[in-house]
Short mmCIF file of C-alpha atoms in Angstrom, two decimals:
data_model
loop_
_atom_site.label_atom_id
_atom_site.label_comp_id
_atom_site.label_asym_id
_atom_site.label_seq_id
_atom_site.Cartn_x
_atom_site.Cartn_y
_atom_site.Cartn_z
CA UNK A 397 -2.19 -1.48 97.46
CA UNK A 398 -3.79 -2.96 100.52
CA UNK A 399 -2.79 -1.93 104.18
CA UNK A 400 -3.44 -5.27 106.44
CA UNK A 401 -4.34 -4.68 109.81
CA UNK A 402 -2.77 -1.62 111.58
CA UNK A 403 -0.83 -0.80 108.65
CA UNK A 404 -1.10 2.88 107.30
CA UNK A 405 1.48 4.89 105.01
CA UNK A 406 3.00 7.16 107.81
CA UNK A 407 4.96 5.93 110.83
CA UNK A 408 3.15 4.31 113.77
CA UNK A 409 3.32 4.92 117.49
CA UNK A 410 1.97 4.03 120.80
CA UNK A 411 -0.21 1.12 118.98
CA UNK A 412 -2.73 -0.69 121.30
CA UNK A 413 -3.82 -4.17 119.49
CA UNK A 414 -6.25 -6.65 121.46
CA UNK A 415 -9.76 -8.27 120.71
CA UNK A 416 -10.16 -7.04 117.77
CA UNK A 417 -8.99 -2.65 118.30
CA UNK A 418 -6.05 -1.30 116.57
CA UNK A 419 -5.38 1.90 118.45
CA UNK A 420 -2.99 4.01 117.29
CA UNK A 421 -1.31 7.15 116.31
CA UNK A 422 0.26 7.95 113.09
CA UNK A 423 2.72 10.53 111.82
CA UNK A 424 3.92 11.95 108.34
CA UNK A 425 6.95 13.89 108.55
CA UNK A 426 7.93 13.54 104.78
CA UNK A 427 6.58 12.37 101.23
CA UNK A 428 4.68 9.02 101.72
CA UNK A 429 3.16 6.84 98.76
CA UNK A 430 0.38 9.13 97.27
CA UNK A 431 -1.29 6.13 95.19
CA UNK A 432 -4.53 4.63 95.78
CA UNK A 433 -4.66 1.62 98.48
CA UNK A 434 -7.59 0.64 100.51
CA UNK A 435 -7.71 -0.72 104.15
CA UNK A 436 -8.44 -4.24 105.46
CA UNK A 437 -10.52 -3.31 107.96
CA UNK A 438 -12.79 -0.39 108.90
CA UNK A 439 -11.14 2.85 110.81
CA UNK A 440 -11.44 5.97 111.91
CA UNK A 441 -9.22 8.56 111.41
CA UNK A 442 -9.11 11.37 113.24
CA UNK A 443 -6.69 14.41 111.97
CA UNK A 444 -5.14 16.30 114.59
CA UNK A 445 -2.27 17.92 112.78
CA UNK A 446 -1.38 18.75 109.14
CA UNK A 447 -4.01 17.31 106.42
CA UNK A 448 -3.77 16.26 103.06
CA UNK A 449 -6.44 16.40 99.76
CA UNK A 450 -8.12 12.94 99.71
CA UNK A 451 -9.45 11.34 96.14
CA UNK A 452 -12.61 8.20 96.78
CA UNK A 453 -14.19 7.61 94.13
CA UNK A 454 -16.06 10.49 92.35
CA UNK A 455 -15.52 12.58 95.03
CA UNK A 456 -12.39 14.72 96.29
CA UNK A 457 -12.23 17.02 99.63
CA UNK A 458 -9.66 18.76 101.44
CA UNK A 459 -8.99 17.51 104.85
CA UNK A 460 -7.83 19.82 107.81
CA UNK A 461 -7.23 19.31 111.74
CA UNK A 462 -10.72 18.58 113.36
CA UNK A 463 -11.67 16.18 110.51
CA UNK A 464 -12.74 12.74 111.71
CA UNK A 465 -13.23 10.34 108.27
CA UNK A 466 -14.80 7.29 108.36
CA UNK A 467 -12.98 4.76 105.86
CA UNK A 468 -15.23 1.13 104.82
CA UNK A 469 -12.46 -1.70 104.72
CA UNK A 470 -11.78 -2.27 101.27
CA UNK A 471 -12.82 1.31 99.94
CA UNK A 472 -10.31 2.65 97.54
CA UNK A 473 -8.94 6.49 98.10
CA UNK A 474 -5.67 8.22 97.96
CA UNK A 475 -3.82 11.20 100.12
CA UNK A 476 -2.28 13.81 98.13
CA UNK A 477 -0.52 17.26 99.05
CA UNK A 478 -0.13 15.95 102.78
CA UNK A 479 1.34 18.80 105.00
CA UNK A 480 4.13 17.80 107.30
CA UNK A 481 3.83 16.91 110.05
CA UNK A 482 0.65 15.76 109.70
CA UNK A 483 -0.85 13.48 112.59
CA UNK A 484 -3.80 11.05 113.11
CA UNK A 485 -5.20 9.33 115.99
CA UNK A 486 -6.34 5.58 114.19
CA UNK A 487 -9.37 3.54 115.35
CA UNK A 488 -9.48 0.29 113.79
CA UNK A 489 -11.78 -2.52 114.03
CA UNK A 490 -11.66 -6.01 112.80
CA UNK A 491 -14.74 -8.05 111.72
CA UNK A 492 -14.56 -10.32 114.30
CA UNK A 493 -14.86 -7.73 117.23
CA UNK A 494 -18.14 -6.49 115.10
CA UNK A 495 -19.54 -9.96 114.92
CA UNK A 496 -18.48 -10.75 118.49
CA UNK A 497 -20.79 -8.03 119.70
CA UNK A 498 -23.71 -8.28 116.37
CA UNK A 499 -22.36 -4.85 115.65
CA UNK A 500 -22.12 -3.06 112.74
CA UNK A 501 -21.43 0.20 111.08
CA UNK A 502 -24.08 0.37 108.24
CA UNK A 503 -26.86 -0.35 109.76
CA UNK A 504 -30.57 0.83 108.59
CA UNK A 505 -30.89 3.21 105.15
CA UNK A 506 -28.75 5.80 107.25
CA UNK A 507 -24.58 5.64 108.10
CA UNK A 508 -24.08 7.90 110.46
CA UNK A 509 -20.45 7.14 109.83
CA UNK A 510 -20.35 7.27 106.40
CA UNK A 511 -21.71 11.16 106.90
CA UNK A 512 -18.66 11.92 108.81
CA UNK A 513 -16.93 12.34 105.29
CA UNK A 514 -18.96 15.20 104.46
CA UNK A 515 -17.36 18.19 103.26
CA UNK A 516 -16.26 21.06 105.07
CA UNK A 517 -15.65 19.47 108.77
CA UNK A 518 -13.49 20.96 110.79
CA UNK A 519 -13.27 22.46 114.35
CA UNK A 520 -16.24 25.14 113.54
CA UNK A 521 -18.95 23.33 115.49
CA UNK A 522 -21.45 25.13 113.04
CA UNK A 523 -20.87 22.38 110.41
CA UNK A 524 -20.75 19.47 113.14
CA UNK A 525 -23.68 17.07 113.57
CA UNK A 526 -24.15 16.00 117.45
CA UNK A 527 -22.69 12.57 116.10
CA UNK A 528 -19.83 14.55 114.52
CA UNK A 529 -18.93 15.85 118.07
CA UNK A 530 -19.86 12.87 120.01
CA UNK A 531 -17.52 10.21 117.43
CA UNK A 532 -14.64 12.93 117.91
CA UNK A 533 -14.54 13.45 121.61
CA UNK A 534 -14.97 9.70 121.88
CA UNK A 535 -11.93 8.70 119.39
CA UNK A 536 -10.20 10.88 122.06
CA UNK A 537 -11.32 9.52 124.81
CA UNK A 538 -10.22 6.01 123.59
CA UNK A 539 -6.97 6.91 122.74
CA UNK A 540 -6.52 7.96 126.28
CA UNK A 541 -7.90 5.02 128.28
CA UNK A 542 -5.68 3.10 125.26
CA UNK A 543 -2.53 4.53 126.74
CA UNK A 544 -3.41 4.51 130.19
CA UNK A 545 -3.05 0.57 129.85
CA UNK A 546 -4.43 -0.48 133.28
CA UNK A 547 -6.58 -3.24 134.21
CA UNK A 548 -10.11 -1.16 133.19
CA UNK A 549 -8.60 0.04 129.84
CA UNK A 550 -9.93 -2.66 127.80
CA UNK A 551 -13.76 -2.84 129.09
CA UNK A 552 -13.70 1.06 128.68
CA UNK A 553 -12.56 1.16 124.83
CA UNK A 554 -15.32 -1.66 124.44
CA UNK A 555 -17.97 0.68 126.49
CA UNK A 556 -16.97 3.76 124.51
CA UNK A 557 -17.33 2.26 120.99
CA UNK A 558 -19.69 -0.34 121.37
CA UNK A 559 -22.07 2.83 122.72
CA UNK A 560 -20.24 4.88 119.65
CA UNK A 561 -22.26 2.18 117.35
CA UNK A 562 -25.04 2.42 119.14
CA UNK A 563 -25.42 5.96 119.01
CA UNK A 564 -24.71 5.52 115.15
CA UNK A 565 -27.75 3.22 114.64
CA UNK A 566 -29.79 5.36 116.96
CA UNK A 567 -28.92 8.42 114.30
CA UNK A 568 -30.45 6.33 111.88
CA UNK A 569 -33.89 7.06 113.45
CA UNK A 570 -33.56 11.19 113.71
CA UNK A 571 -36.99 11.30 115.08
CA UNK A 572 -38.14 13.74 113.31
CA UNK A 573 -41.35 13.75 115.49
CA UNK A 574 -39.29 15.62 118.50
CA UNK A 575 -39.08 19.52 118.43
CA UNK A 576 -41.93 19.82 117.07
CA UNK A 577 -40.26 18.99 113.87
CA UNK A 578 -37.68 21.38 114.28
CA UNK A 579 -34.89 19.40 115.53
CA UNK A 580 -32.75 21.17 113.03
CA UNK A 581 -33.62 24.85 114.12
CA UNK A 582 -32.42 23.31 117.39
CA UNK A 583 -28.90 22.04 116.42
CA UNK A 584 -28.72 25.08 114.29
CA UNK A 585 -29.08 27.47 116.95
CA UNK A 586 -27.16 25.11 119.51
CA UNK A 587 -24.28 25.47 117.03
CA UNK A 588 -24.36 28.49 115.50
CA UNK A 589 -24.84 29.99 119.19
CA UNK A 590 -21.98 28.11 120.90
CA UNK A 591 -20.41 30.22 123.26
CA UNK A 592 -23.56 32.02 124.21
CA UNK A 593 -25.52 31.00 127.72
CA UNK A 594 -28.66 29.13 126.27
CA UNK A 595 -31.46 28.46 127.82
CA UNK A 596 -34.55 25.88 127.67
CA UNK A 597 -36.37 29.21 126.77
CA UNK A 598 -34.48 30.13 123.66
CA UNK A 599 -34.96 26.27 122.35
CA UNK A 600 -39.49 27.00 123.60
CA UNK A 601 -38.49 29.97 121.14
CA UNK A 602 -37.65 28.51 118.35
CA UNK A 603 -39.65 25.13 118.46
CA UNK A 604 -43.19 27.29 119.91
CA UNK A 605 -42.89 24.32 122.73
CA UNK A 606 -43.19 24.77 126.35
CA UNK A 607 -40.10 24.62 128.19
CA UNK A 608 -40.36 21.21 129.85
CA UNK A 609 -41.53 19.71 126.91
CA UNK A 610 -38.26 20.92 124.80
CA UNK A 611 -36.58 19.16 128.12
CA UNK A 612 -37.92 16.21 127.66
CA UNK A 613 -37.71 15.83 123.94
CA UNK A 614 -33.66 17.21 124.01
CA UNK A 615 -32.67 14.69 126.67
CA UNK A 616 -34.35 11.92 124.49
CA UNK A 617 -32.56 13.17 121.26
CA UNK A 618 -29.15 14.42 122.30
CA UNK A 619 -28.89 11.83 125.27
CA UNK A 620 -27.81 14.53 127.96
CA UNK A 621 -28.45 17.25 129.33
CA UNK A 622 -28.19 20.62 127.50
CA UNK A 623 -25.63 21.75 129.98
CA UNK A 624 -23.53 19.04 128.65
CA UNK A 625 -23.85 19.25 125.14
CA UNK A 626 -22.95 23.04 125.49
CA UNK A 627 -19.73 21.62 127.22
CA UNK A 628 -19.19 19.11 124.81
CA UNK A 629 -19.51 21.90 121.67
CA UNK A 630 -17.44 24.31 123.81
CA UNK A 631 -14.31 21.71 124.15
CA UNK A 632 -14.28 20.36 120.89
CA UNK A 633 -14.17 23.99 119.36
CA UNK A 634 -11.22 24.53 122.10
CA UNK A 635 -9.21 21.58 120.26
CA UNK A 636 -7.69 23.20 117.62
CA UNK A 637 -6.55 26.13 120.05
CA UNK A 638 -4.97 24.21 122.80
CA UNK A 639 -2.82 22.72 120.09
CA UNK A 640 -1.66 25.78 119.13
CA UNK A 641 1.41 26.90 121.22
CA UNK A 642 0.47 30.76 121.44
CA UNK A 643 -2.41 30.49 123.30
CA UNK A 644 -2.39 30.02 127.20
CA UNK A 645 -5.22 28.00 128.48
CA UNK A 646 -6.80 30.92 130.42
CA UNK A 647 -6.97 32.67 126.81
CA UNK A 648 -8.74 29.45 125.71
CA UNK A 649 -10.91 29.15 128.58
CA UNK A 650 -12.49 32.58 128.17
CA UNK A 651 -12.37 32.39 123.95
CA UNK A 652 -14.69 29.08 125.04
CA UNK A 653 -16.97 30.16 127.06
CA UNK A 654 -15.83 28.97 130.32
CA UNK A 655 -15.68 30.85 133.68
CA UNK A 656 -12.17 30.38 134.18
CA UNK A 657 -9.31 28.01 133.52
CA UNK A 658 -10.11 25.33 135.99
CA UNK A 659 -13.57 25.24 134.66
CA UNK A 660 -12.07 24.65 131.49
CA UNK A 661 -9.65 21.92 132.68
CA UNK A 662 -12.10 20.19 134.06
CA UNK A 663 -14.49 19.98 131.45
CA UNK A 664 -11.77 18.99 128.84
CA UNK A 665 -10.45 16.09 130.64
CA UNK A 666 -14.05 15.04 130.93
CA UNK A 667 -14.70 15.01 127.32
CA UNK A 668 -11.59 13.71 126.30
CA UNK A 669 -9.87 12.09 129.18
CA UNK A 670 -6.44 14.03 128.46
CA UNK A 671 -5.36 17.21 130.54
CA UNK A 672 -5.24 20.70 128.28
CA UNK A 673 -1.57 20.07 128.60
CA UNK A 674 -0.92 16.25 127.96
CA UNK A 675 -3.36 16.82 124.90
CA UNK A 676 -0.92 19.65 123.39
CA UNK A 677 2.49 17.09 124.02
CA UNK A 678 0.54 14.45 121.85
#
């Protein structure tokens, strides 16, 4: 089966189409058509809700909320064993919007997207690559500015995921050379270390660098500050819990490492663009 452009197997909703962007969410609230089908054009799927067991070919995985999957138009898969409700936030992107902009999402020996299909993702940032977390937060981020619908939406969806494909090709070029070689002791520890206060002193630790060179080299490898990637780790591990009814946001705040609720507010709607509150309604 073939889904043309913005079609998927559940119900759609709140579905932003122009210059080339399907936006949109989608919802399974009972048995859908479990065969295999492919997609016209390539999407992003990010699973907020539910999950399902998902067949490509020669490989199989269990997906669960937190997963973002990258799906190449005309790959084959099927969704089996979906939980209901299950919910996805869509981001699809015709060819023409890719050769519009000479964009692409294969570019170089690596695909950065095609690694978001690895096994095991889900809201533990210890399995999340900084791309993971940056391709998530910005899906969100787009939906937002999507429903917002105001006279800027448009040039920021085009910002957001022309600098998503950027930032894809960039992670084609890990640059080994920074660290010291050690960039993966760093996302390791940045990771595994989440909700702990770390400093420029514990990265000199674990790369034997001197403090402003690990500076230098982090702000040309993660593109930001540490103090911001920190944020970014701490909201997306607060995702899963803000959709989760029983927890109160100042529960979340301090579970995530922030000082206090309106820390955490603030930091959420700047990595997402929702409100703690608007984000559990979706």
């Amino acid at each position: 089966m073939k889904l043309e452009n913005g079609e998927y197997l559940g119900k759609n909703s709140g579905t932003f189409h122009v210059d080339g962007l399907i936006i949109n969410k989608t919802s399974y609230r009972e048995k859908v058509f479990e065969g295999w089908h492919f997609h016209q054009n390539n999407h992003l799927s990010f699973i907020l809700e539910g999950g399902n067991r998902e067949y490509r070919k020669q490989t199989d995985q269990v997906l669960l909320p937190g997963n973002m999957v990258f799906y190449p138009g005309g790959e084959w898969h099927r969704n089996t064993h979906t939980q209901h409700p299950s919910l996805n936030i869509n981001l699809e992107i015709e060819d023409h919007f890719l050769q519009h902009y000479e964009a692409c999402f294969t570019a170089g020996s690596h695909n950065a997207f095609k690694a978001l299909d690895s096994l095991h993702q889900s809201f533990s940032p210890s399995h999340n690559s900084p791309f993971q977390t940056r391709a998530k937060l910005t899906a969100l981020r787009i939906y937002h500015d999507c429903q917002v619908a105001d006279q800027h939406s448009l040039l920021s969806v085009h910002q957001q995921l022309l600098s998503l494909l950027q930032a894809a090709g960039d992670n084609a070029k890990p640059g080994r050379q920074l660290f010291g070689g050690r960039v993966d002791k760093v996302i390791e520890l940045l990771h595994d270390r989440w909700n702990e206060n770390i400093s420029l002193q514990d990265l000199s630790t674990v790369t034997a660098l001197h403090p402003v060179t690990v500076s230098r080299h982090f702000t040309a490898y993660f593109d930001c500050s540490l103090g911001e990637y920190m944020r970014r780790i701490r909201v997306e591990k607060s995702l899963l819990l803000v959709r989760q009814h029983a927890y109160s946001l100042t529960e979340i705040a301090y579970q995530c490492g922030f000082f206090d609720q309106s820390h955490f507010i603030r930091a959420f709607k700047a990595q997402t663009g929702f409100l703690p509150k608007a984000f559990r309604k979706l």
